[in-house]
């Protein structure tokens, strides 16, 4: 079955595809739609844009087409995102909008996604093609932007010039300022409209200029820093010449950075078996960078829970968040309170597409992120102590968890959340609260569900201890609230 719904994915075989974006022809008042393909690198930023060619009206449906030889897009292209932009209206007004993939050699339909829930969006991500297991897959996205092209351009790393009076409308000619090569570097290949063939241009990645605020380990000069500041703020140089458009950042470094990374310990068969219902096995995935950045992982862990360890230098603001298609925070991982010390969080990975992250910090701060399997965590024993955030494993029967905190300051807070096993591609469930206290000496005692269960200390401002004890038998009169106890005694 080649027709899929929002969030689903399926393999796309073959080398030559025809991609069609279609909608039912309608009368006046329906927005004009322009379809385009964005070729993204490993960081999730666009390196090329292909505008689909108008194919006219076929069976009462207006179609735009793109013939794609997938071997010619270049190894630096990790994803191909299909977008639609409406002019003078919203895409919710466009009837029967769809994106379809056909085999260019046989004409067989390979994938069909019909968008049925568009509303106030003026720019929409229809779907994406992404590399997986030496092949390609298509995922139905169907999410967009009420703010239109400007919001989409910011999310995918474009710089949009001001519209020229009397020039083409943005919905017809997106006008994106694509990354330009450094002086002496190869020029971007000219792309024929509506197709990618053998003459599509060089397959090597577009050279980028490293500046402050992007990931990478190369040193940055004062001149580079000034150029980077002008690019972010849109200011002009002293000569009055407009600064160059923003350039795509380099992928995060997979080499060790300024922060020492301790490899995960060897997993015992017992640990792997105990966590089999919670997450899969894989090697540590390490990324290092400097300054604020946005990137997509080049390796996707198996479906299940994964650990996210991250540390940074400096003492200013720092935030690491997984992000969704709109570039919005999908999950709050928190921020590290100390420097050069790893904080550990847990998050769910559905294995549908590469995880995307956004780092926000000062330009000179360096950071390291390590994605680890959950089988590397410590087991929650009768008494377990620690400091800061950490993830622990509970495999025993139901009981009671007693938590205590010794704050580093006058007052402190402690919060522990429990995450149960879940199946891939199912809605996320709220974590179980195992502890949540604030004060001079926070302590709490709550029911501990039967394992397997991941206990995440998401907030602990000081040294903490977690004690597991058997579930206490509650007498019948203790089940009543204090109000009813007072009534009974009166």
Short mmCIF file of C-alpha atoms in Angstrom, two decimals:
data_model
loop_
_atom_site.label_atom_id
_atom_site.label_comp_id
_atom_site.label_asym_id
_atom_site.label_seq_id
_atom_site.Cartn_x
_atom_site.Cartn_y
_atom_site.Cartn_z
CA UNK A 1 0.00 0.00 0.00
CA UNK A 2 1.59 3.23 -1.15
CA UNK A 3 -0.87 5.76 0.36
CA UNK A 4 0.24 6.88 3.81
CA UNK A 5 -1.02 9.24 6.49
CA UNK A 6 0.66 11.99 8.49
CA UNK A 7 3.73 10.77 10.39
CA UNK A 8 4.04 7.47 8.50
CA UNK A 9 6.98 6.51 6.29
CA UNK A 10 7.87 3.90 3.68
CA UNK A 11 10.87 2.98 1.49
CA UNK A 12 11.25 4.59 -1.94
CA UNK A 13 13.05 2.15 -4.27
CA UNK A 14 14.83 2.90 -7.51
CA UNK A 15 17.10 5.67 -8.74
CA UNK A 16 14.88 7.83 -10.98
CA UNK A 17 11.73 9.36 -9.47
CA UNK A 18 9.02 11.73 -10.60
CA UNK A 19 7.63 13.84 -7.74
CA UNK A 20 4.23 15.47 -8.24
CA UNK A 21 2.53 18.10 -6.07
CA UNK A 22 -1.12 18.31 -7.09
CA UNK A 23 -4.33 20.05 -6.02
CA UNK A 24 -7.85 20.20 -7.39
CA UNK A 25 -8.50 23.07 -9.76
CA UNK A 26 -10.79 25.67 -8.20
CA UNK A 27 -12.27 29.05 -8.97
CA UNK A 28 -11.43 32.53 -7.79
CA UNK A 29 -10.35 33.08 -4.20
CA UNK A 30 -8.18 29.95 -3.97
CA UNK A 31 -4.48 30.77 -3.37
CA UNK A 32 -1.92 30.05 -6.05
CA UNK A 33 0.51 27.35 -4.90
CA UNK A 34 4.22 27.09 -5.70
CA UNK A 35 5.96 23.79 -4.92
CA UNK A 36 9.68 23.40 -4.31
CA UNK A 37 12.26 20.88 -3.10
CA UNK A 38 14.93 21.84 -0.56
CA UNK A 39 18.13 19.77 -0.48
CA UNK A 40 19.46 19.68 3.09
CA UNK A 41 22.91 18.83 4.40
CA UNK A 42 23.75 16.98 7.63
CA UNK A 43 23.07 20.09 9.72
CA UNK A 44 19.51 20.41 8.41
CA UNK A 45 20.27 23.56 6.40
CA UNK A 46 19.40 23.94 2.72
CA UNK A 47 22.19 23.93 0.14
CA UNK A 48 19.96 23.95 -2.96
CA UNK A 49 16.42 24.76 -3.98
CA UNK A 50 14.57 23.17 -6.92
CA UNK A 51 11.31 24.74 -8.08
CA UNK A 52 8.89 22.19 -9.53
CA UNK A 53 7.80 22.70 -13.12
CA UNK A 54 4.18 23.43 -13.95
CA UNK A 55 2.66 20.47 -15.76
CA UNK A 56 -0.77 21.97 -16.45
CA UNK A 57 -4.13 20.44 -15.58
CA UNK A 58 -4.49 16.64 -15.57
CA UNK A 59 -7.88 15.06 -14.76
CA UNK A 60 -9.21 18.28 -13.22
CA UNK A 61 -6.08 18.56 -11.04
CA UNK A 62 -3.25 21.08 -11.34
CA UNK A 63 0.18 19.46 -11.10
CA UNK A 64 3.78 20.55 -10.54
CA UNK A 65 6.51 18.02 -11.34
CA UNK A 66 10.14 17.29 -10.54
CA UNK A 67 12.10 14.50 -12.27
CA UNK A 68 14.88 13.44 -9.92
CA UNK A 69 17.92 11.22 -10.53
CA UNK A 70 18.70 10.43 -6.91
CA UNK A 71 22.33 9.49 -7.60
CA UNK A 72 23.03 13.04 -8.83
CA UNK A 73 22.06 14.98 -5.71
CA UNK A 74 25.48 14.47 -4.09
CA UNK A 75 26.55 12.54 -0.98
CA UNK A 76 26.37 15.72 1.13
CA UNK A 77 22.58 15.81 0.69
CA UNK A 78 20.97 13.91 3.56
CA UNK A 79 17.33 14.95 3.13
CA UNK A 80 15.05 16.35 0.42
CA UNK A 81 12.15 18.35 1.81
CA UNK A 82 9.06 19.09 -0.29
CA UNK A 83 7.37 22.40 0.51
CA UNK A 84 4.33 24.27 -0.79
CA UNK A 85 3.81 28.03 -0.50
CA UNK A 86 0.48 29.80 -0.95
CA UNK A 87 0.08 33.30 -2.33
CA UNK A 88 -2.78 35.59 -1.23
CA UNK A 89 -4.36 33.01 1.03
CA UNK A 90 -3.81 30.01 3.28
CA UNK A 91 -3.15 26.42 2.27
CA UNK A 92 -6.25 25.33 4.14
CA UNK A 93 -8.19 26.91 1.26
CA UNK A 94 -6.48 24.66 -1.31
CA UNK A 95 -8.62 21.56 -2.01
CA UNK A 96 -7.08 18.06 -2.19
CA UNK A 97 -3.44 19.08 -1.86
CA UNK A 98 -1.14 16.05 -2.19
CA UNK A 99 2.42 14.92 -2.91
CA UNK A 100 3.09 11.76 -4.91
CA UNK A 101 6.21 9.82 -5.90
CA UNK A 102 6.33 7.73 -9.08
CA UNK A 103 8.99 5.58 -10.69
CA UNK A 104 10.30 7.62 -13.60
CA UNK A 105 11.02 4.43 -15.56
CA UNK A 106 7.82 2.39 -15.01
CA UNK A 107 5.31 5.05 -13.90
CA UNK A 108 4.41 2.94 -10.85
CA UNK A 109 3.18 4.89 -7.83
CA UNK A 110 5.65 4.56 -4.95
CA UNK A 111 4.13 6.88 -2.33
CA UNK A 112 1.06 9.12 -1.98
CA UNK A 113 0.28 11.52 0.85
CA UNK A 114 -2.91 13.62 0.79
CA UNK A 115 -2.91 16.61 3.16
CA UNK A 116 -6.33 16.88 4.81
CA UNK A 117 -5.65 18.99 7.90
CA UNK A 118 -4.07 22.20 6.58
CA UNK A 119 -5.68 25.33 8.03
CA UNK A 120 -4.02 28.74 8.50
CA UNK A 121 -0.56 27.85 7.16
CA UNK A 122 0.84 29.82 4.24
CA UNK A 123 3.95 27.64 3.88
CA UNK A 124 3.78 23.88 4.39
CA UNK A 125 6.31 21.05 4.64
CA UNK A 126 4.54 18.32 2.67
CA UNK A 127 7.02 15.52 3.32
CA UNK A 128 10.67 14.56 3.23
CA UNK A 129 12.90 11.98 1.57
CA UNK A 130 15.78 10.87 3.79
CA UNK A 131 18.64 8.40 3.61
CA UNK A 132 18.23 5.16 5.52
CA UNK A 133 20.19 1.86 5.31
CA UNK A 134 21.87 2.76 1.98
CA UNK A 135 18.49 3.65 0.49
CA UNK A 136 15.82 6.33 0.74
CA UNK A 137 12.52 6.60 2.59
CA UNK A 138 9.66 9.09 2.44
CA UNK A 139 7.91 10.47 5.50
CA UNK A 140 4.58 12.34 5.43
CA UNK A 141 4.98 15.55 7.45
CA UNK A 142 2.08 17.93 6.76
CA UNK A 143 3.24 20.70 9.13
CA UNK A 144 3.75 24.34 8.29
CA UNK A 145 4.07 27.99 9.16
CA UNK A 146 1.42 30.65 9.58
CA UNK A 147 4.15 33.26 9.04
CA UNK A 148 4.89 31.83 5.59
CA UNK A 149 8.20 31.95 3.77
CA UNK A 150 10.00 34.06 6.34
CA UNK A 151 9.52 31.51 9.12
CA UNK A 152 10.37 28.63 6.79
CA UNK A 153 13.53 30.39 5.62
CA UNK A 154 14.71 30.95 9.19
CA UNK A 155 14.18 27.28 10.06
CA UNK A 156 16.12 25.96 7.07
CA UNK A 157 18.93 28.53 7.08
CA UNK A 158 18.03 30.86 4.21
CA UNK A 159 18.52 34.59 3.97
CA UNK A 160 15.63 36.30 2.19
CA UNK A 161 16.25 39.62 0.41
CA UNK A 162 13.75 42.42 0.43
CA UNK A 163 11.27 42.17 -2.49
CA UNK A 164 12.13 44.41 -5.43
CA UNK A 165 9.32 46.74 -6.62
CA UNK A 166 7.99 45.41 -9.89
CA UNK A 167 9.91 42.14 -9.47
CA UNK A 168 8.50 38.59 -9.26
CA UNK A 169 6.28 37.63 -6.35
CA UNK A 170 7.98 35.60 -3.65
CA UNK A 171 5.53 32.74 -4.10
CA UNK A 172 6.63 32.45 -7.75
CA UNK A 173 10.35 33.08 -7.24
CA UNK A 174 11.35 32.33 -3.65
CA UNK A 175 14.34 34.62 -3.92
CA UNK A 176 16.36 32.76 -1.30
CA UNK A 177 19.97 33.88 -0.98
CA UNK A 178 21.73 30.54 -1.09
CA UNK A 179 25.11 30.02 0.63
CA UNK A 180 27.94 31.37 -1.55
CA UNK A 181 31.37 29.71 -1.81
CA UNK A 182 34.49 31.22 -0.33
CA UNK A 183 36.83 33.17 -2.56
CA UNK A 184 38.54 30.78 -4.95
CA UNK A 185 36.08 27.96 -4.25
CA UNK A 186 33.92 26.19 -6.86
CA UNK A 187 30.71 27.93 -7.88
CA UNK A 188 27.28 26.45 -7.37
CA UNK A 189 26.11 24.41 -10.33
CA UNK A 190 23.21 25.82 -12.32
CA UNK A 191 20.17 23.60 -11.85
CA UNK A 192 17.76 23.12 -14.75
CA UNK A 193 14.21 24.03 -13.82
CA UNK A 194 12.11 21.09 -12.74
CA UNK A 195 14.74 18.38 -13.11
CA UNK A 196 18.02 17.07 -11.74
CA UNK A 197 20.15 15.21 -14.25
CA UNK A 198 23.78 14.29 -14.88
CA UNK A 199 24.62 17.94 -15.53
CA UNK A 200 23.13 19.16 -12.25
CA UNK A 201 26.49 20.46 -11.03
CA UNK A 202 29.24 19.29 -8.71
CA UNK A 203 28.35 16.69 -6.14
CA UNK A 204 30.74 18.04 -3.52
CA UNK A 205 29.39 19.98 -0.53
CA UNK A 206 29.17 23.75 -0.87
CA UNK A 207 32.17 25.33 0.91
CA UNK A 208 31.25 27.27 4.03
CA UNK A 209 32.91 30.07 5.91
CA UNK A 210 33.45 29.20 9.56
CA UNK A 211 32.49 31.98 11.96
CA UNK A 212 31.67 32.45 15.59
CA UNK A 213 28.38 30.92 16.59
CA UNK A 214 28.57 27.80 14.40
CA UNK A 215 29.65 24.30 15.29
CA UNK A 216 33.18 23.18 14.60
CA UNK A 217 36.61 23.20 16.22
CA UNK A 218 38.54 25.55 13.93
CA UNK A 219 39.68 28.83 15.57
CA UNK A 220 37.84 31.98 14.60
CA UNK A 221 39.60 35.27 13.90
CA UNK A 222 38.34 38.68 14.97
CA UNK A 223 37.43 39.46 11.34
CA UNK A 224 35.41 36.26 11.11
CA UNK A 225 33.65 37.17 14.35
CA UNK A 226 32.73 40.61 12.99
CA UNK A 227 31.41 39.10 9.77
CA UNK A 228 29.37 36.59 11.76
CA UNK A 229 27.87 39.35 13.92
CA UNK A 230 26.88 41.39 10.86
CA UNK A 231 25.34 38.32 9.22
CA UNK A 232 23.18 37.62 12.29
CA UNK A 233 22.08 41.23 12.84
CA UNK A 234 21.79 42.30 9.19
CA UNK A 235 23.89 45.44 9.80
CA UNK A 236 26.07 47.10 7.19
CA UNK A 237 29.81 47.60 7.11
CA UNK A 238 31.42 51.02 7.38
CA UNK A 239 31.58 51.29 3.60
CA UNK A 240 27.81 50.89 3.39
CA UNK A 241 27.98 47.53 1.58
CA UNK A 242 25.37 45.01 2.70
CA UNK A 243 26.88 42.06 4.58
CA UNK A 244 26.98 38.63 2.99
CA UNK A 245 24.01 36.31 3.60
CA UNK A 246 24.26 33.70 6.32
CA UNK A 247 26.26 30.63 5.34
CA UNK A 248 25.40 27.05 6.19
CA UNK A 249 27.30 25.96 9.32
CA UNK A 250 29.60 22.97 9.28
CA UNK A 251 28.30 19.71 10.71
CA UNK A 252 29.13 19.13 14.38
CA UNK A 253 32.54 17.67 14.95
CA UNK A 254 32.66 13.97 15.78
CA UNK A 255 36.10 14.51 17.36
CA UNK A 256 36.63 15.14 21.09
CA UNK A 257 36.21 18.80 21.99
CA UNK A 258 37.31 20.88 24.94
CA UNK A 259 35.36 18.64 27.33
CA UNK A 260 36.68 15.17 28.10
CA UNK A 261 34.24 12.39 27.27
CA UNK A 262 34.33 9.17 29.28
CA UNK A 263 33.20 6.24 27.08
CA UNK A 264 30.25 4.21 28.28
CA UNK A 265 31.20 1.13 30.29
CA UNK A 266 30.93 -2.29 28.70
CA UNK A 267 27.34 -3.49 28.92
CA UNK A 268 26.76 -6.75 30.74
CA UNK A 269 24.26 -9.26 29.33
CA UNK A 270 22.12 -8.64 32.41
CA UNK A 271 21.97 -4.88 31.72
CA UNK A 272 21.12 -5.42 28.05
CA UNK A 273 18.35 -7.88 28.96
CA UNK A 274 16.94 -5.61 31.65
CA UNK A 275 16.69 -2.63 29.32
CA UNK A 276 15.53 -4.55 26.25
CA UNK A 277 11.94 -3.30 26.70
CA UNK A 278 13.12 0.31 27.09
CA UNK A 279 15.66 0.89 24.32
CA UNK A 280 18.01 -0.69 21.77
CA UNK A 281 21.78 -1.13 21.65
CA UNK A 282 24.22 1.13 19.79
CA UNK A 283 27.60 2.75 20.27
CA UNK A 284 28.12 6.18 21.82
CA UNK A 285 27.35 9.04 19.41
CA UNK A 286 29.42 12.14 20.24
CA UNK A 287 29.06 15.69 18.87
CA UNK A 288 31.15 18.72 19.82
CA UNK A 289 30.81 22.35 18.81
CA UNK A 290 31.14 25.98 19.74
CA UNK A 291 28.41 28.60 20.02
CA UNK A 292 24.73 28.38 19.16
CA UNK A 293 23.85 25.94 16.39
CA UNK A 294 21.17 23.68 14.95
CA UNK A 295 21.98 20.23 13.62
CA UNK A 296 20.53 16.84 12.67
CA UNK A 297 22.29 13.66 13.74
CA UNK A 298 23.94 11.68 10.95
CA UNK A 299 23.22 8.43 12.84
CA UNK A 300 19.80 7.44 14.15
CA UNK A 301 19.60 5.16 17.24
CA UNK A 302 17.19 2.19 17.32
CA UNK A 303 13.64 2.97 18.50
CA UNK A 304 13.31 3.39 22.25
CA UNK A 305 14.61 5.59 25.02
CA UNK A 306 18.08 7.08 24.67
CA UNK A 307 20.30 8.96 27.13
CA UNK A 308 21.44 12.49 26.29
CA UNK A 309 24.57 13.58 28.18
CA UNK A 310 25.71 17.15 27.62
CA UNK A 311 28.25 19.52 29.12
CA UNK A 312 29.56 22.97 28.30
CA UNK A 313 32.25 25.53 29.13
CA UNK A 314 31.52 29.06 30.31
CA UNK A 315 29.03 30.33 32.86
CA UNK A 316 26.38 32.05 30.76
CA UNK A 317 23.06 30.86 29.35
CA UNK A 318 23.01 27.38 27.80
CA UNK A 319 20.13 25.36 26.41
CA UNK A 320 19.94 22.11 24.43
CA UNK A 321 16.56 21.14 22.97
CA UNK A 322 15.28 18.56 20.51
CA UNK A 323 13.26 20.47 17.90
CA UNK A 324 10.36 19.62 15.62
CA UNK A 325 9.73 20.53 11.99
CA UNK A 326 8.72 24.07 12.89
CA UNK A 327 12.02 24.61 14.68
CA UNK A 328 10.12 24.71 17.96
CA UNK A 329 11.12 22.98 21.16
CA UNK A 330 9.80 19.41 21.13
CA UNK A 331 11.10 18.50 24.59
CA UNK A 332 12.70 20.50 27.38
CA UNK A 333 15.95 18.80 28.33
CA UNK A 334 16.88 21.53 30.79
CA UNK A 335 20.28 23.16 31.08
CA UNK A 336 23.51 22.32 32.93
CA UNK A 337 24.14 24.37 36.06
CA UNK A 338 27.87 23.74 36.21
CA UNK A 339 30.70 23.82 33.69
CA UNK A 340 32.67 20.83 32.38
CA UNK A 341 30.21 18.52 34.16
CA UNK A 342 27.87 16.25 32.22
CA UNK A 343 24.13 16.36 32.91
CA UNK A 344 22.12 13.31 31.90
CA UNK A 345 18.60 13.30 30.47
CA UNK A 346 16.41 10.67 28.80
CA UNK A 347 14.25 11.08 25.70
CA UNK A 348 12.31 8.92 23.27
CA UNK A 349 13.56 8.14 19.75
CA UNK A 350 11.06 6.72 17.25
CA UNK A 351 13.69 5.93 14.58
CA UNK A 352 11.50 7.59 11.93
CA UNK A 353 14.03 10.27 10.98
CA UNK A 354 17.28 11.72 12.35
CA UNK A 355 17.01 13.52 15.68
CA UNK A 356 17.34 17.31 15.40
CA UNK A 357 18.80 19.52 18.13
CA UNK A 358 19.23 23.21 18.77
CA UNK A 359 22.00 24.60 20.99
CA UNK A 360 21.69 28.11 22.42
CA UNK A 361 24.71 29.57 24.20
CA UNK A 362 27.37 32.26 24.03
CA UNK A 363 29.51 32.34 20.89
CA UNK A 364 32.71 31.35 22.69
CA UNK A 365 31.23 28.53 24.81
CA UNK A 366 32.14 25.00 23.72
CA UNK A 367 29.85 22.05 24.24
CA UNK A 368 29.72 18.29 23.87
CA UNK A 369 26.67 16.05 23.50
CA UNK A 370 26.80 12.25 23.86
CA UNK A 371 23.87 10.00 22.90
CA UNK A 372 24.11 6.68 24.77
CA UNK A 373 21.94 3.54 25.11
CA UNK A 374 19.91 3.16 28.29
CA UNK A 375 21.75 -0.07 29.13
CA UNK A 376 24.65 2.09 30.39
CA UNK A 377 22.72 3.49 33.38
CA UNK A 378 23.20 2.51 37.01
CA UNK A 379 20.66 0.21 38.68
CA UNK A 380 18.49 1.72 41.38
CA UNK A 381 19.41 -0.30 44.45
CA UNK A 382 18.23 -0.29 48.04
CA UNK A 383 20.19 2.94 48.58
CA UNK A 384 21.56 4.97 45.67
CA UNK A 385 23.33 8.32 45.98
CA UNK A 386 24.36 10.91 43.42
CA UNK A 387 24.61 14.58 42.51
CA UNK A 388 22.89 16.59 39.78
CA UNK A 389 20.81 14.96 37.05
CA UNK A 390 21.11 11.25 36.29
CA UNK A 391 19.01 8.38 34.92
CA UNK A 392 18.67 5.12 36.88
CA UNK A 393 17.08 1.74 36.16
CA UNK A 394 14.53 0.01 38.40
CA UNK A 395 13.94 -3.68 37.66
CA UNK A 396 12.37 -4.90 40.91
CA UNK A 397 8.78 -5.25 42.12
CA UNK A 398 6.52 -2.38 43.07
CA UNK A 399 7.51 -0.62 46.25
CA UNK A 400 8.10 2.80 47.72
CA UNK A 401 10.79 5.33 46.80
CA UNK A 402 12.10 7.58 49.55
CA UNK A 403 14.10 10.55 48.24
CA UNK A 404 16.23 13.06 50.15
CA UNK A 405 18.30 16.04 49.06
CA UNK A 406 21.11 17.97 50.75
CA UNK A 407 21.00 21.36 48.97
CA UNK A 408 24.15 23.20 47.97
CA UNK A 409 22.49 26.47 49.06
CA UNK A 410 19.96 27.49 51.70
CA UNK A 411 17.11 25.85 49.81
CA UNK A 412 16.97 23.34 46.99
CA UNK A 413 14.64 21.27 44.85
CA UNK A 414 14.45 17.62 43.87
CA UNK A 415 12.34 16.09 41.11
CA UNK A 416 12.41 12.47 39.94
CA UNK A 417 10.33 11.17 37.01
CA UNK A 418 9.67 7.57 36.01
CA UNK A 419 9.35 6.47 32.41
CA UNK A 420 7.70 3.17 31.55
CA UNK A 421 8.19 1.03 28.43
CA UNK A 422 6.26 2.13 25.35
CA UNK A 423 5.90 0.88 21.81
CA UNK A 424 7.36 2.73 18.81
CA UNK A 425 5.05 5.06 16.88
CA UNK A 426 2.61 5.34 19.82
CA UNK A 427 1.62 8.61 21.52
CA UNK A 428 3.91 9.74 24.31
CA UNK A 429 2.67 9.25 27.87
CA UNK A 430 3.33 11.55 30.78
CA UNK A 431 6.10 10.38 33.10
CA UNK A 432 5.26 9.14 36.58
CA UNK A 433 6.24 11.59 39.33
CA UNK A 434 8.44 9.72 41.83
CA UNK A 435 9.57 12.79 43.80
CA UNK A 436 8.87 16.52 43.69
CA UNK A 437 9.88 18.64 46.66
CA UNK A 438 11.38 22.06 47.41
CA UNK A 439 12.76 23.52 50.61
CA UNK A 440 15.69 23.47 53.01
CA UNK A 441 15.92 19.67 53.16
CA UNK A 442 13.59 18.25 50.48
CA UNK A 443 12.41 14.71 51.07
CA UNK A 444 9.57 12.70 49.63
CA UNK A 445 8.10 9.20 49.70
CA UNK A 446 5.95 7.95 46.84
CA UNK A 447 4.81 4.70 45.25
CA UNK A 448 7.37 3.08 42.95
CA UNK A 449 5.80 1.08 40.06
CA UNK A 450 7.01 -2.37 39.09
CA UNK A 451 10.03 -2.46 36.78
CA UNK A 452 11.41 -2.17 34.25
CA UNK A 453 11.31 1.59 34.78
CA UNK A 454 13.72 4.45 34.13
CA UNK A 455 13.97 6.86 37.05
CA UNK A 456 15.26 10.23 35.86
CA UNK A 457 16.53 12.77 38.37
CA UNK A 458 15.68 15.79 36.24
CA UNK A 459 16.37 18.35 38.96
CA UNK A 460 18.64 17.91 41.97
CA UNK A 461 20.44 20.97 43.32
CA UNK A 462 22.86 19.12 45.56
CA UNK A 463 23.61 15.60 46.80
CA UNK A 464 20.66 13.24 46.79
CA UNK A 465 19.84 9.73 47.98
CA UNK A 466 17.13 7.38 46.72
CA UNK A 467 16.02 4.48 48.92
CA UNK A 468 13.82 1.67 47.68
CA UNK A 469 11.76 -0.18 50.28
CA UNK A 470 8.88 -2.65 50.05
CA UNK A 471 5.43 -1.22 49.56
CA UNK A 472 3.92 -0.42 52.93
CA UNK A 473 0.58 -2.01 53.65
CA UNK A 474 -2.03 0.71 54.07
CA UNK A 475 -4.66 0.04 56.74
CA UNK A 476 -8.29 0.65 55.76
CA UNK A 477 -8.65 3.70 58.03
CA UNK A 478 -5.50 5.27 56.51
CA UNK A 479 -7.04 5.34 53.04
CA UNK A 480 -9.44 8.04 54.12
CA UNK A 481 -8.46 11.67 53.88
CA UNK A 482 -7.69 13.71 56.99
CA UNK A 483 -11.04 15.49 56.57
CA UNK A 484 -12.99 12.25 56.93
CA UNK A 485 -10.76 11.20 59.84
CA UNK A 486 -11.69 14.38 61.70
CA UNK A 487 -15.38 13.78 60.97
CA UNK A 488 -15.06 10.22 62.28
CA UNK A 489 -13.46 11.38 65.52
CA UNK A 490 -16.03 14.14 66.21
#
